[in-house]
Amino acid sequence: MKPVLLVIAHGSRDPRHAATVHALVRRVRSLRPDVRVETGFLDFNIPSVQGVLESLAAEGVRDVVALPLLLTRAFHAKADIPAVLRDAPPQLRIRQAEVLGPSPLLLSALERRLYQAGLTPADKSSTGVVLASAGSTDPEAIAVIADIAREWRHTGWCAVRPAFASAALPRTEDAVRELRALGCAKVAVAPYVLAPGFLPDRIARGAADADILAEVLGPAPEVARVLLRRYDSASARVLLRASA
């Protein structure tokens, strides 16, 4: 049998967060009906990751792929999630999948969201884009966002600048002003976040002077495809922890 896919989301007091996570999981299930997909949250929402793992063990499940629903490999992927998995029932064999980003599919999803918000392909060369992420204190995560912005710029945009809603600079509004100063005819903000919530709302406020604000990535088909690619790669790897 294929390993159970456990999607691990951060959780939020904002009900839009959990609703978006569940919508993404439904899309994943529709793409791969042969894979059992469960959802667990680190905080604020239920079911908890630990609760899902205990339920799976009680059912007799043996193999699990734990997939962090994260776009960068920062603290949650490096510390929080491994700690929760170490406390899982010992009969479970668990592989932790890689985070979703970076991926060319995610860039495709970002671009599609911008077109859905009102841009056209003809606007691309004259439009500056703010790649607005949640932010992190982890230097690796910040560097990844900067690398994605540089890569995306080479696909034909006037300019692309990274921005962060917390923990790092510049803020979205500062990046918008910079692109205006560069002479871009239009400025668009592309939230590099998976679900609505406190920090995405901050990104939206920072986009007040932009011409275009795209929606969050949410249950985009590209996100679901990346998620399944990470699952398949993790399924093929050596087990993180052998059976007790």
PDB file of C-alpha atoms in Angstrom:
ATOM      1  CA  MET A   1       0.000   0.000   0.000  1.00  0.00           C
ATOM      2  CA  LYS A   2       1.100   3.551  -0.646  1.00  0.00           C
ATOM      3  CA  PRO A   3       2.146   5.626   2.370  1.00  0.00           C
ATOM      4  CA  VAL A   4      -0.505   7.896   3.818  1.00  0.00           C
ATOM      5  CA  LEU A   5       0.153  11.529   2.923  1.00  0.00           C
ATOM      6  CA  LEU A   6      -0.116  13.745   5.995  1.00  0.00           C
ATOM      7  CA  VAL A   7      -0.246  17.411   5.021  1.00  0.00           C
ATOM      8  CA  ILE A   8       1.053  19.494   7.940  1.00  0.00           C
ATOM      9  CA  ALA A   9      -0.237  23.068   8.036  1.00  0.00           C
ATOM     10  CA  HIS A  10       0.716  25.754  10.514  1.00  0.00           C
ATOM     11  CA  GLY A  11      -2.815  26.678  11.554  1.00  0.00           C
ATOM     12  CA  SER A  12      -4.322  30.082  12.270  1.00  0.00           C
ATOM     13  CA  ARG A  13      -7.044  31.820  14.240  1.00  0.00           C
ATOM     14  CA  ASP A  14      -8.252  33.134  10.896  1.00  0.00           C
ATOM     15  CA  PRO A  15     -10.861  30.637   9.602  1.00  0.00           C
ATOM     16  CA  ARG A  16      -9.869  31.395   5.995  1.00  0.00           C
ATOM     17  CA  HIS A  17      -6.558  29.608   6.620  1.00  0.00           C
ATOM     18  CA  ALA A  18      -8.011  26.201   7.466  1.00  0.00           C
ATOM     19  CA  ALA A  19     -10.666  26.529   4.745  1.00  0.00           C
ATOM     20  CA  THR A  20      -7.944  27.132   2.141  1.00  0.00           C
ATOM     21  CA  VAL A  21      -5.838  24.227   3.401  1.00  0.00           C
ATOM     22  CA  HIS A  22      -8.809  21.890   3.165  1.00  0.00           C
ATOM     23  CA  ALA A  23      -9.599  23.133  -0.358  1.00  0.00           C
ATOM     24  CA  LEU A  24      -6.027  22.378  -1.419  1.00  0.00           C
ATOM     25  CA  VAL A  25      -6.198  18.906   0.116  1.00  0.00           C
ATOM     26  CA  ARG A  26      -9.441  18.210  -1.746  1.00  0.00           C
ATOM     27  CA  ARG A  27      -7.704  19.121  -5.003  1.00  0.00           C
ATOM     28  CA  VAL A  28      -4.792  16.802  -4.153  1.00  0.00           C
ATOM     29  CA  ARG A  29      -7.225  13.962  -3.494  1.00  0.00           C
ATOM     30  CA  SER A  30      -8.942  14.575  -6.811  1.00  0.00           C
ATOM     31  CA  LEU A  31      -5.598  14.332  -8.626  1.00  0.00           C
ATOM     32  CA  ARG A  32      -4.475  11.159  -6.851  1.00  0.00           C
ATOM     33  CA  PRO A  33      -7.452   9.135  -5.619  1.00  0.00           C
ATOM     34  CA  ASP A  34      -5.074   6.211  -5.021  1.00  0.00           C
ATOM     35  CA  VAL A  35      -3.368   8.098  -2.171  1.00  0.00           C
ATOM     36  CA  ARG A  36      -4.947   8.588   1.233  1.00  0.00           C
ATOM     37  CA  VAL A  37      -4.471  12.219   2.265  1.00  0.00           C
ATOM     38  CA  GLU A  38      -4.931  13.524   5.815  1.00  0.00           C
ATOM     39  CA  THR A  39      -4.476  17.002   7.272  1.00  0.00           C
ATOM     40  CA  GLY A  40      -2.986  18.016  10.613  1.00  0.00           C
ATOM     41  CA  PHE A  41      -2.267  21.426  12.134  1.00  0.00           C
ATOM     42  CA  LEU A  42       0.619  22.521  14.320  1.00  0.00           C
ATOM     43  CA  ASP A  43      -1.445  25.115  16.199  1.00  0.00           C
ATOM     44  CA  PHE A  44      -4.862  26.803  16.504  1.00  0.00           C
ATOM     45  CA  ASN A  45      -6.842  24.290  14.416  1.00  0.00           C
ATOM     46  CA  ILE A  46      -7.867  20.661  14.716  1.00  0.00           C
ATOM     47  CA  PRO A  47      -7.022  17.930  14.146  1.00  0.00           C
ATOM     48  CA  SER A  48      -3.531  18.299  15.549  1.00  0.00           C
ATOM     49  CA  VAL A  49      -0.628  16.560  13.844  1.00  0.00           C
ATOM     50  CA  GLN A  50      -0.112  14.376  16.913  1.00  0.00           C
ATOM     51  CA  GLY A  51      -3.788  13.452  16.993  1.00  0.00           C
ATOM     52  CA  VAL A  52      -3.785  12.391  13.339  1.00  0.00           C
ATOM     53  CA  LEU A  53      -0.639  10.315  13.820  1.00  0.00           C
ATOM     54  CA  GLU A  54      -2.133   8.543  16.830  1.00  0.00           C
ATOM     55  CA  SER A  55      -5.330   7.822  14.905  1.00  0.00           C
ATOM     56  CA  LEU A  56      -3.385   6.405  11.968  1.00  0.00           C
ATOM     57  CA  ALA A  57      -1.357   4.172  14.271  1.00  0.00           C
ATOM     58  CA  ALA A  58      -4.531   2.934  15.963  1.00  0.00           C
ATOM     59  CA  GLU A  59      -5.907   1.971  12.539  1.00  0.00           C
ATOM     60  CA  GLY A  60      -2.820  -0.094  11.832  1.00  0.00           C
ATOM     61  CA  VAL A  61      -1.264   2.273   9.299  1.00  0.00           C
ATOM     62  CA  ARG A  62       2.478   1.728   9.037  1.00  0.00           C
ATOM     63  CA  ASP A  63       3.870   4.177   6.473  1.00  0.00           C
ATOM     64  CA  VAL A  64       3.377   7.946   6.458  1.00  0.00           C
ATOM     65  CA  VAL A  65       4.817  10.766   4.384  1.00  0.00           C
ATOM     66  CA  ALA A  66       4.654  13.976   6.429  1.00  0.00           C
ATOM     67  CA  LEU A  67       4.605  16.968   4.119  1.00  0.00           C
ATOM     68  CA  PRO A  68       5.145  20.484   5.516  1.00  0.00           C
ATOM     69  CA  LEU A  69       2.725  22.873   3.850  1.00  0.00           C
ATOM     70  CA  LEU A  70       5.438  25.518   3.658  1.00  0.00           C
ATOM     71  CA  LEU A  71       7.038  27.470   0.840  1.00  0.00           C
ATOM     72  CA  THR A  72      10.502  27.813   2.385  1.00  0.00           C
ATOM     73  CA  ARG A  73      12.623  25.642   4.612  1.00  0.00           C
ATOM     74  CA  ALA A  74      12.675  27.708   7.780  1.00  0.00           C
ATOM     75  CA  PHE A  75      12.132  27.075  11.510  1.00  0.00           C
ATOM     76  CA  HIS A  76       8.912  25.057  11.258  1.00  0.00           C
ATOM     77  CA  ALA A  77      10.385  22.657   8.711  1.00  0.00           C
ATOM     78  CA  LYS A  78      13.732  22.389  10.486  1.00  0.00           C
ATOM     79  CA  ALA A  79      12.613  22.199  14.130  1.00  0.00           C
ATOM     80  CA  ASP A  80       8.880  22.180  14.921  1.00  0.00           C
ATOM     81  CA  ILE A  81       7.770  19.483  12.525  1.00  0.00           C
ATOM     82  CA  PRO A  82      10.682  17.080  13.151  1.00  0.00           C
ATOM     83  CA  ALA A  83      10.017  17.424  16.897  1.00  0.00           C
ATOM     84  CA  VAL A  84       6.355  16.479  16.461  1.00  0.00           C
ATOM     85  CA  LEU A  85       7.272  13.539  14.239  1.00  0.00           C
ATOM     86  CA  ARG A  86       9.788  12.231  16.775  1.00  0.00           C
ATOM     87  CA  ASP A  87       6.915  11.974  19.276  1.00  0.00           C
ATOM     88  CA  ALA A  88       4.739   9.957  16.903  1.00  0.00           C
ATOM     89  CA  PRO A  89       3.658   6.409  17.838  1.00  0.00           C
ATOM     90  CA  PRO A  90       6.711   4.171  17.391  1.00  0.00           C
ATOM     91  CA  GLN A  91       4.995   1.718  15.031  1.00  0.00           C
ATOM     92  CA  LEU A  92       4.720   4.405  12.356  1.00  0.00           C
ATOM     93  CA  ARG A  93       7.430   4.652   9.721  1.00  0.00           C
ATOM     94  CA  ILE A  94       7.630   8.305   8.774  1.00  0.00           C
ATOM     95  CA  ARG A  95       9.320  10.154   5.943  1.00  0.00           C
ATOM     96  CA  GLN A  96       9.364  13.958   6.065  1.00  0.00           C
ATOM     97  CA  ALA A  97       8.941  15.416   2.592  1.00  0.00           C
ATOM     98  CA  GLU A  98      10.632  18.587   1.408  1.00  0.00           C
ATOM     99  CA  VAL A  99       8.837  21.918   1.566  1.00  0.00           C
ATOM    100  CA  LEU A 100       6.999  23.042  -1.552  1.00  0.00           C
ATOM    101  CA  GLY A 101       9.319  25.791  -2.718  1.00  0.00           C
ATOM    102  CA  PRO A 102      11.133  26.695  -4.753  1.00  0.00           C
ATOM    103  CA  SER A 103       9.545  25.232  -7.864  1.00  0.00           C
ATOM    104  CA  PRO A 104       8.904  26.421 -11.429  1.00  0.00           C
ATOM    105  CA  LEU A 105       5.308  25.316 -10.951  1.00  0.00           C
ATOM    106  CA  LEU A 106       4.892  27.823  -8.136  1.00  0.00           C
ATOM    107  CA  LEU A 107       6.183  30.592 -10.399  1.00  0.00           C
ATOM    108  CA  SER A 108       3.587  29.520 -12.952  1.00  0.00           C
ATOM    109  CA  ALA A 109       0.911  29.735 -10.266  1.00  0.00           C
ATOM    110  CA  LEU A 110       2.071  33.211  -9.215  1.00  0.00           C
ATOM    111  CA  GLU A 111       1.954  34.402 -12.800  1.00  0.00           C
ATOM    112  CA  ARG A 112      -1.503  32.945 -13.367  1.00  0.00           C
ATOM    113  CA  ARG A 113      -2.780  34.690 -10.234  1.00  0.00           C
ATOM    114  CA  LEU A 114      -1.473  38.006 -11.610  1.00  0.00           C
ATOM    115  CA  TYR A 115      -3.294  37.471 -14.895  1.00  0.00           C
ATOM    116  CA  GLN A 116      -6.453  36.544 -13.002  1.00  0.00           C
ATOM    117  CA  ALA A 117      -6.113  39.850 -11.133  1.00  0.00           C
ATOM    118  CA  GLY A 118      -6.119  41.859 -14.343  1.00  0.00           C
ATOM    119  CA  LEU A 119      -2.696  41.817 -15.992  1.00  0.00           C
ATOM    120  CA  THR A 120      -2.253  40.517 -19.525  1.00  0.00           C
ATOM    121  CA  PRO A 121       0.818  38.941 -21.142  1.00  0.00           C
ATOM    122  CA  ALA A 122       1.235  42.187 -23.094  1.00  0.00           C
ATOM    123  CA  ASP A 123       1.769  44.024 -19.773  1.00  0.00           C
ATOM    124  CA  LYS A 124       4.643  41.818 -18.682  1.00  0.00           C
ATOM    125  CA  SER A 125       7.644  43.743 -19.992  1.00  0.00           C
ATOM    126  CA  SER A 126       6.391  47.043 -18.527  1.00  0.00           C
ATOM    127  CA  THR A 127       5.250  45.684 -15.155  1.00  0.00           C
ATOM    128  CA  GLY A 128       7.297  45.500 -11.979  1.00  0.00           C
ATOM    129  CA  VAL A 129       6.353  42.729  -9.560  1.00  0.00           C
ATOM    130  CA  VAL A 130       6.699  42.582  -5.792  1.00  0.00           C
ATOM    131  CA  LEU A 131       7.231  38.990  -4.678  1.00  0.00           C
ATOM    132  CA  ALA A 132       5.695  39.372  -1.225  1.00  0.00           C
ATOM    133  CA  SER A 133       6.350  36.585   1.264  1.00  0.00           C
ATOM    134  CA  ALA A 134       5.479  36.166   4.928  1.00  0.00           C
ATOM    135  CA  GLY A 135       9.083  36.645   6.048  1.00  0.00           C
ATOM    136  CA  SER A 136      11.395  34.700   8.319  1.00  0.00           C
ATOM    137  CA  THR A 137      14.302  35.117  10.691  1.00  0.00           C
ATOM    138  CA  ASP A 138      16.028  32.235   8.899  1.00  0.00           C
ATOM    139  CA  PRO A 139      18.701  33.535   6.484  1.00  0.00           C
ATOM    140  CA  GLU A 140      18.264  30.508   4.240  1.00  0.00           C
ATOM    141  CA  ALA A 141      14.567  31.268   3.757  1.00  0.00           C
ATOM    142  CA  ILE A 142      15.256  34.943   2.998  1.00  0.00           C
ATOM    143  CA  ALA A 143      17.938  33.994   0.471  1.00  0.00           C
ATOM    144  CA  VAL A 144      15.555  31.603  -1.278  1.00  0.00           C
ATOM    145  CA  ILE A 145      12.972  34.374  -1.762  1.00  0.00           C
ATOM    146  CA  ALA A 146      15.649  36.655  -3.220  1.00  0.00           C
ATOM    147  CA  ASP A 147      16.765  33.876  -5.581  1.00  0.00           C
ATOM    148  CA  ILE A 148      13.184  33.286  -6.736  1.00  0.00           C
ATOM    149  CA  ALA A 149      12.769  37.002  -7.454  1.00  0.00           C
ATOM    150  CA  ARG A 150      15.947  37.024  -9.561  1.00  0.00           C
ATOM    151  CA  GLU A 151      14.854  33.923 -11.463  1.00  0.00           C
ATOM    152  CA  TRP A 152      11.393  35.328 -12.120  1.00  0.00           C
ATOM    153  CA  ARG A 153      12.827  38.591 -13.418  1.00  0.00           C
ATOM    154  CA  HIS A 154      14.526  36.661 -16.230  1.00  0.00           C
ATOM    155  CA  THR A 155      11.159  35.505 -17.588  1.00  0.00           C
ATOM    156  CA  GLY A 156      10.391  38.950 -19.003  1.00  0.00           C
ATOM    157  CA  TRP A 157       9.087  41.231 -16.245  1.00  0.00           C
ATOM    158  CA  CYS A 158      10.281  44.835 -16.073  1.00  0.00           C
ATOM    159  CA  ALA A 159      11.651  44.080 -12.600  1.00  0.00           C
ATOM    160  CA  VAL A 160      10.931  41.805  -9.644  1.00  0.00           C
ATOM    161  CA  ARG A 161      11.656  42.732  -6.040  1.00  0.00           C
ATOM    162  CA  PRO A 162      11.272  40.552  -2.936  1.00  0.00           C
ATOM    163  CA  ALA A 163       9.382  41.870   0.087  1.00  0.00           C
ATOM    164  CA  PHE A 164       8.482  40.501   3.505  1.00  0.00           C
ATOM    165  CA  ALA A 165       5.503  40.954   5.803  1.00  0.00           C
ATOM    166  CA  SER A 166       7.548  40.271   8.951  1.00  0.00           C
ATOM    167  CA  ALA A 167      11.036  39.603  10.324  1.00  0.00           C
ATOM    168  CA  ALA A 168      12.913  40.999   7.305  1.00  0.00           C
ATOM    169  CA  LEU A 169      12.991  44.002   4.989  1.00  0.00           C
ATOM    170  CA  PRO A 170      11.890  45.513   2.689  1.00  0.00           C
ATOM    171  CA  ARG A 171       8.157  45.668   3.335  1.00  0.00           C
ATOM    172  CA  THR A 172       5.693  45.415   0.468  1.00  0.00           C
ATOM    173  CA  GLU A 173       5.020  49.162   0.364  1.00  0.00           C
ATOM    174  CA  ASP A 174       8.750  49.908   0.151  1.00  0.00           C
ATOM    175  CA  ALA A 175       9.189  47.526  -2.777  1.00  0.00           C
ATOM    176  CA  VAL A 176       6.188  49.109  -4.525  1.00  0.00           C
ATOM    177  CA  ARG A 177       7.800  52.546  -4.191  1.00  0.00           C
ATOM    178  CA  GLU A 178      11.116  51.219  -5.495  1.00  0.00           C
ATOM    179  CA  LEU A 179       9.483  49.799  -8.614  1.00  0.00           C
ATOM    180  CA  ARG A 180       7.679  53.102  -9.212  1.00  0.00           C
ATOM    181  CA  ALA A 181      11.017  54.890  -8.951  1.00  0.00           C
ATOM    182  CA  LEU A 182      12.503  52.488 -11.503  1.00  0.00           C
ATOM    183  CA  GLY A 183       9.931  53.686 -14.004  1.00  0.00           C
ATOM    184  CA  CYS A 184       7.819  50.537 -14.342  1.00  0.00           C
ATOM    185  CA  ALA A 185       4.538  51.456 -16.031  1.00  0.00           C
ATOM    186  CA  LYS A 186       2.589  49.178 -13.687  1.00  0.00           C
ATOM    187  CA  VAL A 187       3.350  47.664 -10.313  1.00  0.00           C
ATOM    188  CA  ALA A 188       1.832  44.350  -9.245  1.00  0.00           C
ATOM    189  CA  VAL A 189       2.045  42.527  -5.918  1.00  0.00           C
ATOM    190  CA  ALA A 190       2.172  38.723  -5.990  1.00  0.00           C
ATOM    191  CA  PRO A 191       1.705  37.223  -2.501  1.00  0.00           C
ATOM    192  CA  TYR A 192       4.002  34.220  -2.184  1.00  0.00           C
ATOM    193  CA  VAL A 193       1.818  32.719   0.535  1.00  0.00           C
ATOM    194  CA  LEU A 194      -0.466  29.706   0.571  1.00  0.00           C
ATOM    195  CA  ALA A 195      -3.475  30.871   2.560  1.00  0.00           C
ATOM    196  CA  PRO A 196      -5.123  34.046   3.856  1.00  0.00           C
ATOM    197  CA  GLY A 197      -4.367  35.269   7.355  1.00  0.00           C
ATOM    198  CA  PHE A 198      -2.689  37.972   9.400  1.00  0.00           C
ATOM    199  CA  LEU A 199       0.505  38.327   7.347  1.00  0.00           C
ATOM    200  CA  PRO A 200      -1.206  38.096   3.944  1.00  0.00           C
ATOM    201  CA  ASP A 201      -3.540  40.866   5.137  1.00  0.00           C
ATOM    202  CA  ARG A 202      -0.452  42.938   5.952  1.00  0.00           C
ATOM    203  CA  ILE A 203       0.843  42.288   2.435  1.00  0.00           C
ATOM    204  CA  ALA A 204      -2.493  43.496   1.041  1.00  0.00           C
ATOM    205  CA  ARG A 205      -2.305  46.719   3.044  1.00  0.00           C
ATOM    206  CA  GLY A 206       1.232  47.283   1.763  1.00  0.00           C
ATOM    207  CA  ALA A 207      -0.068  46.879  -1.786  1.00  0.00           C
ATOM    208  CA  ALA A 208      -2.437  49.847  -1.476  1.00  0.00           C
ATOM    209  CA  ASP A 209      -0.444  51.932  -3.990  1.00  0.00           C
ATOM    210  CA  ALA A 210       0.117  49.075  -6.446  1.00  0.00           C
ATOM    211  CA  ASP A 211      -1.932  48.697  -9.612  1.00  0.00           C
ATOM    212  CA  ILE A 212      -2.570  44.978  -9.153  1.00  0.00           C
ATOM    213  CA  LEU A 213      -2.828  42.722  -6.109  1.00  0.00           C
ATOM    214  CA  ALA A 214      -3.036  39.009  -6.855  1.00  0.00           C
ATOM    215  CA  GLU A 215      -4.749  36.423  -4.695  1.00  0.00           C
ATOM    216  CA  VAL A 216      -2.764  34.050  -2.482  1.00  0.00           C
ATOM    217  CA  LEU A 217      -1.698  30.772  -4.067  1.00  0.00           C
ATOM    218  CA  GLY A 218      -4.358  28.806  -2.227  1.00  0.00           C
ATOM    219  CA  PRO A 219      -5.633  25.599  -3.858  1.00  0.00           C
ATOM    220  CA  ALA A 220      -4.043  26.371  -7.214  1.00  0.00           C
ATOM    221  CA  PRO A 221      -3.599  23.243  -9.348  1.00  0.00           C
ATOM    222  CA  GLU A 222       0.126  23.976  -9.625  1.00  0.00           C
ATOM    223  CA  VAL A 223       0.445  23.888  -5.817  1.00  0.00           C
ATOM    224  CA  ALA A 224      -1.334  20.541  -5.695  1.00  0.00           C
ATOM    225  CA  ARG A 225       0.998  19.148  -8.352  1.00  0.00           C
ATOM    226  CA  VAL A 226       4.096  20.306  -6.439  1.00  0.00           C
ATOM    227  CA  LEU A 227       2.707  18.749  -3.289  1.00  0.00           C
ATOM    228  CA  LEU A 228       2.302  15.397  -5.018  1.00  0.00           C
ATOM    229  CA  ARG A 229       5.788  15.585  -6.498  1.00  0.00           C
ATOM    230  CA  ARG A 230       7.199  16.098  -3.000  1.00  0.00           C
ATOM    231  CA  TYR A 231       5.136  13.147  -1.783  1.00  0.00           C
ATOM    232  CA  ASP A 232       6.422  10.884  -4.554  1.00  0.00           C
ATOM    233  CA  SER A 233      10.040  11.893  -3.912  1.00  0.00           C
ATOM    234  CA  ALA A 234       9.711  11.272  -0.181  1.00  0.00           C
ATOM    235  CA  SER A 235       8.005   7.922  -0.757  1.00  0.00           C
ATOM    236  CA  ALA A 236      11.063   6.765  -2.691  1.00  0.00           C
ATOM    237  CA  ARG A 237      13.554   7.785  -0.002  1.00  0.00           C
ATOM    238  CA  VAL A 238      15.040   5.713   2.804  1.00  0.00           C
ATOM    239  CA  LEU A 239      12.891   5.815   5.934  1.00  0.00           C
ATOM    240  CA  LEU A 240      13.493   8.602   8.426  1.00  0.00           C
ATOM    241  CA  ARG A 241      12.761   6.190  11.241  1.00  0.00           C
ATOM    242  CA  ALA A 242      12.504   2.438  11.091  1.00  0.00           C
ATOM    243  CA  SER A 243       9.781   0.466  12.772  1.00  0.00           C
ATOM    244  CA  ALA A 244      10.267  -0.080  16.484  1.00  0.00           C
TER     245      ALA A 244
END
